[in-house]
CSV table of C-alpha atoms and ligand atoms in Angstrom, one decimal:
chain,number,residue,atom,x,y,z
A,1,MET,CA,0.2,0.3,0.1
A,2,ASN,CA,1.8,3.6,-0.9
A,3,ALA,CA,1.1,6.0,1.3
A,4,ARG,CA,-0.2,9.5,0.0
A,5,ASN,CA,0.4,12.7,0.8
A,6,VAL,CA,-1.0,15.0,3.9
A,7,VAL,CA,-1.8,18.3,4.6
A,8,LEU,CA,-2.4,20.7,7.3
A,9,VAL,CA,-5.2,22.9,5.7
A,10,ASP,CA,-6.2,24.8,8.5
A,11,GLY,CA,-5.9,25.1,12.5
A,12,ILE,CA,-7.5,27.3,15.2
A,13,ARG,CA,-7.6,27.3,19.2
A,14,THR,CA,-9.8,28.3,21.8
A,15,ALA,CA,-8.0,31.4,24.1
A,16,PHE,CA,-6.3,29.1,26.9
A,17,GLY,CA,-8.1,30.0,30.5
A,18,ARG,CA,-6.6,29.9,33.8
A,19,ALA,CA,-8.0,26.3,35.6
A,20,GLY,CA,-10.5,26.6,38.3
A,21,GLU,CA,-13.2,29.2,39.5
A,22,LYS,CA,-11.2,32.3,38.5
A,23,GLY,CA,-10.7,31.1,34.5
A,24,PHE,CA,-13.4,31.6,31.7
A,25,PHE,CA,-14.1,28.4,31.4
A,26,TRP,CA,-15.1,27.3,34.6
A,27,HIS,CA,-18.8,26.9,33.3
A,28,THR,CA,-18.2,25.6,30.3
A,29,ARG,CA,-17.4,22.1,29.2
A,30,ALA,CA,-14.6,20.6,27.4
A,31,ASP,CA,-16.7,19.1,24.6
A,32,ASP,CA,-18.3,22.5,23.6
A,33,MET,CA,-15.0,23.6,23.4
A,34,VAL,CA,-14.1,21.0,20.9
A,35,VAL,CA,-17.7,21.7,19.1
A,36,LYS,CA,-16.7,25.4,18.9
A,37,LEU,CA,-13.5,24.6,16.6
A,38,ILE,CA,-14.9,22.0,14.5
A,39,ARG,CA,-17.8,24.3,13.6
A,40,GLU,CA,-15.4,26.8,13.1
A,41,LEU,CA,-12.9,24.9,10.8
A,42,LEU,CA,-16.0,24.1,8.6
A,43,ARG,CA,-17.1,28.0,8.7
A,44,ARG,CA,-13.2,29.0,7.3
A,45,ASN,CA,-13.3,26.1,4.9
A,46,PRO,CA,-16.5,26.6,3.0
A,47,GLN,CA,-14.8,23.9,0.1
A,48,VAL,CA,-15.0,21.3,2.6
A,49,ASN,CA,-18.9,20.4,3.3
A,50,PRO,CA,-19.7,18.7,6.6
A,51,GLU,CA,-20.5,15.3,4.7
A,52,MET,CA,-17.1,15.3,3.8
A,53,VAL,CA,-15.5,14.9,7.1
A,54,GLU,CA,-14.6,11.0,7.5
A,55,GLU,CA,-13.1,11.2,10.6
A,56,ASN,CA,-13.1,13.1,14.1
A,57,ILE,CA,-10.3,12.2,16.6
A,58,TRP,CA,-9.5,14.3,19.7
A,59,GLY,CA,-7.0,13.8,22.4
A,60,ALA,CA,-7.7,14.2,26.1
A,61,THR,CA,-5.6,12.8,29.2
A,62,THR,CA,-8.8,12.8,31.4
A,63,GLN,CA,-10.9,10.7,29.5
A,64,GLU,CA,-14.3,11.1,31.7
A,65,LYS,CA,-17.2,13.5,32.0
A,66,ASP,CA,-16.9,16.3,29.7
A,67,GLN,CA,-14.0,14.7,28.1
A,68,GLY,CA,-15.4,11.2,28.0
A,69,LEU,CA,-17.5,9.3,26.0
A,70,THR,CA,-15.5,9.1,23.0
A,71,LEU,CA,-15.0,12.6,22.6
A,72,GLY,CA,-14.4,11.9,18.8
A,73,ARG,CA,-18.0,10.6,18.2
A,74,THR,CA,-19.5,12.9,20.4
A,75,SER,CA,-18.3,16.2,19.5
A,76,ALA,CA,-18.5,15.0,15.8
A,77,ILE,CA,-22.7,14.5,16.6
A,78,LEU,CA,-22.6,17.5,18.3
A,79,ALA,CA,-21.1,19.8,16.0
A,80,GLY,CA,-23.4,18.6,13.4
A,81,LEU,CA,-21.1,16.3,11.0
A,82,SER,CA,-22.4,13.4,9.1
A,83,GLU,CA,-23.6,10.8,11.1
A,84,LYS,CA,-21.2,8.2,9.1
A,85,CYS,CA,-18.5,10.2,10.2
A,86,ALA,CA,-16.1,8.2,12.4
A,87,GLY,CA,-14.8,9.7,15.7
A,88,ALA,CA,-12.2,8.4,18.7
A,89,SER,CA,-10.4,9.3,21.3
A,90,VAL,CA,-6.5,9.3,22.2
A,91,ASP,CA,-4.2,9.9,25.3
A,92,ARG,CA,-0.9,10.2,25.2
A,93,MET,CA,-0.8,13.0,27.8
A,94,CYS,CA,0.5,16.2,27.0
A,95,ALA,CA,1.2,14.6,23.4
A,96,GLY,CA,-2.8,13.7,23.4
A,97,GLY,CA,-3.6,16.0,20.3
A,98,MET,CA,-0.3,15.7,18.6
A,99,THR,CA,-1.0,11.8,18.6
A,100,ALA,CA,-4.7,12.8,17.6
A,101,VAL,CA,-3.4,14.7,14.5
A,102,THR,CA,-0.6,12.0,13.5
A,103,THR,CA,-3.1,9.4,13.9
A,104,ALA,CA,-6.0,10.8,11.9
A,105,ALA,CA,-2.7,11.9,9.5
A,106,SER,CA,-1.9,8.0,9.2
A,107,GLU,CA,-5.3,6.9,8.4
A,108,VAL,CA,-5.2,9.7,5.7
A,109,ALA,CA,-1.9,8.6,4.4
A,110,LEU,CA,-3.2,4.8,4.0
A,111,GLY,CA,-6.7,6.0,2.4
A,112,ALA,CA,-8.8,5.2,5.2
A,113,CYS,CA,-10.5,8.2,4.9
A,114,ASP,CA,-10.0,11.7,2.8
A,115,ILE,CA,-10.1,14.3,5.4
A,116,ALA,CA,-9.8,14.5,9.2
A,117,ILE,CA,-10.8,16.8,11.7
A,118,ALA,CA,-8.2,16.4,15.2
A,119,GLY,CA,-7.4,17.7,17.8
A,120,GLY,CA,-6.5,18.2,22.1
A,121,VAL,CA,-8.3,19.5,24.7
A,122,GLU,CA,-7.7,20.0,28.5
A,123,HIS,CA,-10.2,21.3,31.0
A,124,MET,CA,-7.5,21.3,33.8
A,125,GLY,CA,-9.9,22.7,35.9
A,126,HIS,CA,-12.5,20.3,35.8
A,127,HIS,CA,-9.5,17.4,35.6
A,128,PRO,CA,-7.5,18.6,37.4
A,129,MET,CA,-3.9,16.4,36.9
A,130,ALA,CA,-3.9,13.1,37.6
A,131,ALA,CA,-6.4,13.6,40.4
A,132,THR,CA,-8.6,10.7,39.5
A,133,ALA,CA,-6.0,8.4,38.1
A,134,ASP,CA,-5.2,5.1,40.2
A,135,PRO,CA,-1.3,4.4,39.4
A,136,ASN,CA,-0.7,0.5,40.0
A,137,PRO,CA,1.0,0.5,43.5
A,138,ARG,CA,3.9,-1.9,41.8
A,139,PHE,CA,5.1,1.4,40.3
A,140,LEU,CA,6.6,2.3,43.4
A,141,VAL,CA,6.8,-1.1,45.4
A,142,ASP,CA,8.9,-2.7,42.3
A,143,ARG,CA,10.0,0.3,42.3
A,144,LEU,CA,9.8,0.7,38.7
A,145,VAL,CA,9.6,4.4,38.8
A,146,SER,CA,10.5,6.9,41.3
A,147,GLU,CA,7.9,8.8,43.0
A,148,ASP,CA,9.1,11.8,41.2
A,149,ALA,CA,8.3,10.5,38.2
A,150,LEU,CA,4.2,11.0,39.0
A,151,VAL,CA,4.7,15.1,39.3
A,152,MET,CA,5.9,16.9,36.8
A,153,GLY,CA,7.6,19.8,38.4
A,154,LYS,CA,9.7,17.2,40.7
A,155,THR,CA,10.7,15.7,37.1
A,156,ALA,CA,12.2,19.3,36.4
A,157,GLU,CA,14.1,20.0,39.4
A,158,ASN,CA,15.8,16.4,38.6
A,159,LEU,CA,16.5,17.7,34.9
A,160,HIS,CA,18.1,20.7,37.1
A,161,ASP,CA,20.3,18.1,38.8
A,162,LEU,CA,21.1,16.4,35.8
A,163,TYR,CA,22.5,19.6,34.2
A,164,PRO,CA,23.9,21.6,37.3
A,165,ASP,CA,24.8,24.2,34.4
A,166,ILE,CA,21.1,25.1,33.9
A,167,THR,CA,21.0,26.9,36.7
A,168,LYS,CA,17.6,29.0,38.1
A,169,GLU,CA,18.9,32.0,36.5
A,170,LEU,CA,19.4,30.8,33.5
A,171,ALA,CA,15.5,29.0,33.7
A,172,ASP,CA,14.2,32.6,34.8
A,173,GLU,CA,16.0,34.3,32.0
A,174,TYR,CA,14.3,31.8,29.4
A,175,ALA,CA,10.9,32.4,31.2
A,176,MET,CA,11.3,35.7,30.5
A,177,ILE,CA,12.4,36.0,27.2
A,178,SER,CA,9.0,33.5,26.2
A,179,GLN,CA,7.0,36.0,28.2
A,180,LEU,CA,8.0,39.2,26.1
A,181,LYS,CA,8.0,37.2,23.0
A,182,THR,CA,4.6,36.6,23.5
A,183,ALA,CA,4.2,40.0,24.8
A,184,LYS,CA,5.5,40.9,21.3
A,185,ALA,CA,3.5,38.7,19.1
A,186,TYR,CA,0.2,39.6,20.9
A,187,GLN,CA,1.0,43.7,20.1
A,188,GLU,CA,1.5,42.7,16.6
A,189,GLY,CA,-1.5,40.8,16.2
A,190,LYS,CA,-0.2,37.7,15.6
A,191,ILE,CA,-1.8,35.6,18.5
A,192,GLY,CA,-5.6,37.0,18.1
A,193,LYS,CA,-6.1,35.5,14.8
A,194,MET,CA,-5.8,31.9,15.6
A,195,ILE,CA,-8.1,32.0,18.4
A,196,VAL,CA,-11.5,31.7,17.6
A,197,PRO,CA,-13.7,34.2,20.5
A,198,MET,CA,-16.3,32.1,22.5
A,199,THR,CA,-19.0,33.3,24.8
A,200,VAL,CA,-18.5,31.8,27.9
A,201,TYR,CA,-20.7,32.5,31.1
A,202,THR,CA,-17.9,33.3,34.3
A,203,ARG,CA,-18.8,34.8,37.6
A,204,GLU,CA,-18.7,38.0,36.2
A,205,GLY,CA,-21.6,37.1,34.1
A,206,TRP,CA,-21.3,36.5,30.0
A,207,VAL,CA,-17.8,37.4,28.5
A,208,VAL,CA,-16.3,36.7,25.3
A,209,ALA,CA,-12.9,34.4,25.9
A,210,ASP,CA,-10.7,35.6,23.2
A,211,ARG,CA,-7.3,36.8,24.9
A,212,ASP,CA,-5.2,33.8,26.7
A,213,GLN,CA,-5.6,34.1,30.4
A,214,GLN,CA,-2.0,32.9,31.3
A,215,PRO,CA,0.6,35.5,29.9
A,216,ARG,CA,2.5,37.8,32.3
A,217,PRO,CA,3.8,40.6,29.8
A,218,ASP,CA,5.0,42.5,33.0
A,219,THR,CA,7.2,39.3,34.1
A,220,THR,CA,10.9,40.5,35.3
A,221,LEU,CA,13.7,38.6,36.4
A,222,GLU,CA,13.5,40.5,39.9
A,223,GLY,CA,9.6,39.5,40.2
A,224,LEU,CA,10.8,35.6,39.2
A,225,ARG,CA,13.5,35.4,41.4
A,226,GLU,CA,11.3,35.5,44.5
A,227,LEU,CA,8.9,33.1,43.3
A,228,ARG,CA,8.7,29.9,46.2
A,229,THR,CA,9.6,26.2,44.8
A,230,PRO,CA,6.7,24.3,45.2
A,231,PHE,CA,8.4,21.1,44.4
A,232,ARG,CA,11.5,21.2,46.3
A,233,PRO,CA,12.5,23.4,49.1
A,234,LEU,CA,15.2,26.0,48.0
A,235,GLY,CA,14.7,24.3,44.0
A,236,LYS,CA,14.6,25.6,40.7
A,237,VAL,CA,11.4,25.3,39.7
A,238,THR,CA,8.6,28.1,40.0
A,239,ALA,CA,5.7,28.8,39.2
A,240,GLY,CA,7.3,31.6,37.0
A,241,ASN,CA,9.7,28.7,34.8
A,242,SER,CA,6.8,26.1,34.3
A,243,SER,CA,3.9,26.1,32.4
A,244,GLY,CA,0.6,26.8,34.3
A,245,LEU,CA,-2.7,24.6,34.9
A,246,ASN,CA,-5.4,25.4,32.1
A,247,ASP,CA,-7.9,25.2,29.7
A,248,GLY,CA,-8.2,25.1,26.5
A,249,ALA,CA,-8.9,23.3,22.8
A,250,CYS,CA,-6.9,23.4,19.5
A,251,GLY,CA,-7.9,21.6,16.4
A,252,VAL,CA,-6.8,21.3,12.6
A,253,LEU,CA,-8.1,20.3,9.3
A,254,LEU,CA,-6.1,17.2,7.6
A,255,MET,CA,-6.9,16.0,4.0
A,256,ALA,CA,-5.0,14.1,1.2
A,257,GLU,CA,-2.9,16.4,-1.0
A,258,ASP,CA,-5.1,15.0,-3.6
A,259,THR,CA,-7.9,16.1,-2.2
A,260,ALA,CA,-7.2,19.5,-1.3
A,261,LYS,CA,-6.1,20.0,-4.8
A,262,ALA,CA,-9.4,18.5,-6.2
A,263,LEU,CA,-11.1,21.0,-3.8
A,264,GLY,CA,-9.2,24.1,-4.6
A,265,VAL,CA,-8.2,24.3,-1.3
A,266,ARG,CA,-4.5,26.0,-0.9
A,267,PRO,CA,-2.8,23.6,2.1
A,268,LYS,CA,-0.7,25.6,4.7
A,269,MET,CA,2.0,22.6,5.3
A,270,ARG,CA,2.5,18.9,4.5
A,271,LEU,CA,3.2,16.5,7.0
A,272,VAL,CA,6.7,15.1,6.4
A,273,ALA,CA,7.6,12.6,8.9
A,274,TYR,CA,6.7,11.9,12.9
A,275,THR,CA,7.3,9.9,15.7
A,276,TYR,CA,7.4,9.1,19.5
A,277,ALA,CA,10.3,8.1,21.7
A,278,GLY,CA,10.6,7.0,25.6
A,279,VAL,CA,13.1,8.3,28.0
A,280,ARG,CA,13.4,8.0,32.1
A,281,PRO,CA,10.2,8.6,33.8
A,282,GLU,CA,12.1,10.7,36.4
A,283,VAL,CA,13.4,13.0,33.7
A,284,MET,CA,10.4,13.1,31.0
A,285,GLY,CA,11.4,16.5,29.7
A,286,LEU,CA,14.4,15.1,28.0
A,287,GLY,CA,11.6,13.5,25.7
A,288,PRO,CA,12.0,15.6,22.6
A,289,ILE,CA,15.6,15.3,22.5
A,290,PRO,CA,15.5,11.7,21.1
A,291,ALA,CA,12.0,12.3,19.5
A,292,THR,CA,13.6,15.0,17.2
A,293,HIS,CA,17.0,13.2,16.7
A,294,LYS,CA,14.4,9.8,15.6
A,295,VAL,CA,12.3,12.2,13.7
A,296,LEU,CA,15.6,13.9,11.7
A,297,THR,CA,16.6,10.5,10.5
A,298,ILE,CA,13.5,9.3,9.5
A,299,ALA,CA,13.0,12.4,7.3
A,300,GLY,CA,16.6,12.6,6.3
A,301,LEU,CA,17.4,15.6,7.5
A,302,THR,CA,19.3,17.5,10.1
A,303,MET,CA,18.8,20.3,12.2
A,304,LYS,CA,20.4,22.6,10.0
A,305,ASP,CA,17.1,22.2,7.3
A,306,ILE,CA,14.7,23.2,9.9
A,307,GLY,CA,13.9,26.8,10.1
A,308,LEU,CA,11.4,26.9,12.4
A,309,ILE,CA,11.1,25.0,16.1
A,310,GLU,CA,8.0,24.9,18.5
A,311,LEU,CA,9.0,22.9,21.1
A,312,ASN,CA,6.6,22.8,24.3
A,313,GLU,CA,7.8,24.8,27.3
A,314,ALA,CA,6.3,22.5,30.1
A,315,PHE,CA,9.6,23.9,32.0
A,316,ALA,CA,12.2,26.0,31.4
A,317,VAL,CA,14.9,23.8,32.2
A,318,GLN,CA,13.5,21.0,29.9
A,319,CYS,CA,13.6,23.6,27.1
A,320,ILE,CA,17.2,24.7,27.8
A,321,ALA,CA,18.4,21.2,27.6
A,322,PHE,CA,16.9,20.6,24.2
A,323,MET,CA,19.0,24.1,23.2
A,324,LYS,CA,21.8,22.3,24.2
A,325,GLU,CA,21.6,19.2,22.7
A,326,PHE,CA,20.6,20.9,19.3
A,327,LYS,CA,23.4,23.6,19.9
A,328,LEU,CA,20.6,26.1,19.5
A,329,LYS,CA,21.9,30.1,20.2
A,330,SER,CA,21.4,30.5,23.8
A,331,PRO,CA,19.6,32.1,25.6
A,332,ASP,CA,17.2,32.9,22.4
A,333,ASP,CA,17.6,30.9,19.1
A,334,PRO,CA,15.6,33.0,16.6
A,335,ARG,CA,14.2,29.4,14.9
A,336,LEU,CA,13.1,28.7,18.6
A,337,ASN,CA,9.3,29.5,19.8
A,338,PRO,CA,9.4,33.1,17.9
A,339,TRP,CA,6.2,34.1,19.8
A,340,GLY,CA,6.8,32.6,23.1
A,341,GLY,CA,5.6,29.2,24.3
A,342,ALA,CA,3.8,27.5,27.0
A,343,ILE,CA,5.3,29.5,30.0
A,344,ALA,CA,3.6,32.2,28.6
A,345,PHE,CA,0.5,31.0,26.8
A,346,GLY,CA,0.0,27.5,29.4
A,347,HIS,CA,-0.3,24.3,28.8
A,348,PRO,CA,-3.8,22.4,29.1
A,349,LEU,CA,-2.1,19.6,28.4
A,350,ALA,CA,-3.6,17.5,25.3
A,351,SER,CA,-4.3,20.4,23.2
A,352,SER,CA,-0.5,21.4,23.2
A,353,GLY,CA,0.4,19.2,20.6
A,354,PRO,CA,-1.9,20.8,17.8
A,355,ARG,CA,-1.1,24.7,19.3
A,356,LEU,CA,2.5,23.8,18.5
A,357,MET,CA,1.5,23.1,14.7
A,358,ILE,CA,-1.0,26.6,14.3
A,359,HIS,CA,2.0,28.5,16.0
A,360,LEU,CA,3.8,27.0,12.9
A,361,MET,CA,1.7,27.2,10.3
A,362,HIS,CA,0.7,30.9,11.0
A,363,GLU,CA,4.7,31.1,11.1
A,364,PHE,CA,5.4,29.8,7.5
A,365,THR,CA,3.4,32.2,6.4
A,366,GLU,CA,5.2,35.0,7.6
A,367,HIS,CA,9.1,32.9,6.4
A,368,PRO,CA,8.0,31.8,3.0
A,369,GLU,CA,12.2,31.4,2.9
A,370,VAL,CA,11.8,28.5,5.8
A,371,THR,CA,11.1,24.9,3.9
A,372,TYR,CA,11.0,23.0,7.2
A,373,GLY,CA,9.7,23.5,10.5
A,374,LEU,CA,9.3,20.9,13.8
A,375,THR,CA,6.9,20.8,16.3
A,376,THR,CA,8.0,18.6,19.4
A,377,LEU,CA,7.0,18.4,23.2
A,378,CYS,CA,7.5,16.1,26.3
A,379,VAL,CA,5.2,13.9,27.4
A,380,GLY,CA,4.0,12.7,31.6
A,381,LEU,CA,5.9,9.3,32.6
A,382,GLY,CA,8.8,9.4,29.9
A,383,GLN,CA,8.0,10.4,26.0
A,384,GLY,CA,8.6,12.8,23.8
A,385,GLY,CA,6.9,13.7,20.2
A,386,ALA,CA,8.2,15.4,17.2
A,387,VAL,CA,6.6,16.3,14.1
A,388,VAL,CA,8.4,18.0,11.1
A,389,TRP,CA,6.2,19.9,8.3
A,390,GLU,CA,7.1,21.2,4.9
A,391,ASN,CA,6.0,25.0,4.5
A,392,LEU,CA,3.7,25.0,1.4
A,393,GLN,CA,3.4,28.7,1.8
A,394,GLY,CA,7.3,28.8,0.7
A,395,ASN,CA,9.2,29.9,-1.7
A,396,GLY,CA,11.2,26.6,-1.9
A,397,LYS,CA,14.0,27.8,-0.6
A,398,ARG,CA,15.6,25.2,2.2
A,399,GLY,CA,15.8,25.3,6.1
B,1,COA,C1,3.8,25.7,39.3
B,1,COA,C2,2.5,25.5,39.5
B,1,COA,C3,2.4,24.3,40.8
B,1,COA,C4,2.2,26.7,40.0
B,1,COA,O1,0.8,27.1,40.6
B,1,COA,P1,-0.2,28.2,41.2
B,1,COA,O2,0.9,28.1,42.4
B,1,COA,O3,-1.3,27.6,41.3
B,1,COA,O4,0.3,29.1,40.3
B,1,COA,P2,0.3,31.1,40.3
B,1,COA,O5,-0.4,31.0,39.0
B,1,COA,O6,-1.0,30.9,41.2
B,1,COA,O7,1.5,31.5,40.6
B,1,COA,C5,2.2,31.4,42.1
B,1,COA,C6,2.3,32.3,42.3
B,1,COA,O8,3.7,33.1,41.0
B,1,COA,C7,3.5,34.2,40.8
B,1,COA,N1,3.5,34.1,39.3
B,1,COA,C8,3.8,33.2,38.6
B,1,COA,N2,4.2,33.7,37.1
B,1,COA,C9,4.5,35.1,37.6
B,1,COA,C10,5.5,35.9,36.6
B,1,COA,N3,6.0,35.4,35.7
B,1,COA,N4,6.4,36.9,37.3
B,1,COA,C11,5.8,37.2,38.6
B,1,COA,N5,5.0,36.2,39.5
B,1,COA,C12,4.6,35.3,38.8
B,1,COA,C13,1.7,34.5,41.1
B,1,COA,O9,1.2,36.1,40.8
B,1,COA,C14,1.2,34.2,42.3
B,1,COA,O10,1.9,35.0,43.5
B,1,COA,P3,1.0,34.7,44.4
B,1,COA,O11,1.1,33.3,44.9
B,1,COA,O12,1.7,35.9,45.3
B,1,COA,O13,-0.5,35.2,44.2
B,1,COA,C15,1.4,25.1,38.6
B,1,COA,O14,1.5,26.2,37.7
B,1,COA,C16,2.4,23.8,38.2
B,1,COA,O15,1.9,22.7,38.8
B,1,COA,N6,2.9,23.6,37.0
B,1,COA,C17,3.2,22.5,36.1
B,1,COA,C18,2.1,22.0,35.0
B,1,COA,C19,2.4,20.8,34.6
B,1,COA,O16,3.3,20.1,35.4
B,1,COA,N7,2.3,20.2,33.6
B,1,COA,C20,2.3,19.3,32.8
B,1,COA,C21,3.9,19.5,32.2
B,1,COA,S1,4.5,17.6,31.4
């Protein structure tokens, strides 16, 4: 069976709210956020008749309540897709949405369907991290993993131990740069166009959620220095150099390249290669390193060929470790997260993979000279995911 080329035609997201009662999505269901995105993807792409969408796959880490009941199927019905449209839910924690996209892309590549919608959602307010998980006691009794492996902030502290040269000062500097890049991107109007405004009921009444709640444009090194270290006394990981706890959803429209041509749709990027790789759970933040090495090998490329990198910022330390491995310019390589990352925007777990893709899609528009881009993230219990994309809005120059 020959694989077909798969293209990403469009991608959008909700604003990212703060998890909890103060967040603007507190009274909003996760599945309604997904429905909003499906409808908006179809509204923005009128060549795609809803009847044509054959598959709808969504990632969510907690698959129960408003994220349960096979979200891909429930959201397809709620969004008014055809009853013939199939639906599935997947979980790979923070890479749930990335896995939804690569799974849907694989289906398209093998001819199981021509057009698919895929994405990720996490309502961390309704589903606090691991709150209802029941890890097998053997993990700890048989010492398969240490207790740290189950608390992401502790895995970030472990990374600081592993790389003593990645100091707290460097992590704070990275975090401040991320916040400043995001503030600039917001000011320049780059972020608003990715967000679908959603009218939501909050404790202040009805409001329009059209701007992320997490960014702190006034971040300073002095402010970051003062923050407590919740994961270890006298540690290095703080609320300022970590991603936050957030509610949000991101989705993309995928199709076979031939289908896009037949419909007269102009795709934004082509999937070149993807992969996932495991690392020790206690240092899960290293995941993007082997995943990136592996995906570059699969794609027949090197880091020199990659003109733009969207790396999820679960923790600053883990991003700096990635930069060291691939010899990126410290503290701020122009190829890496040019509009900031999850430290500023927030990280609603499963939705972050597609967010990286949506950022890359818009960055490709602004950089026609770039041919290849990378989206990569780390995953709880020790994994990394990586996808290489080709810019279809480009002028053919490499790298
Ligand atoms: C680190 C963490 C525990 C902090 O949670 P929190 O205490 O609810 O975070 P808050 O946003 O309330 O911030 C805590 C404090 O830091 C301050 N703060 C946060 N970012 C700041 C910044 N950039 N500059 C200055 N102060 C900042 C807040 O104002 C707050 O101050 P206060 O206590 O005086 O109100 C939480 O965000 C976390 O667990 N993050 C990691 C998420 C994760 O593991 N994801 C999966 C990755 S694989």
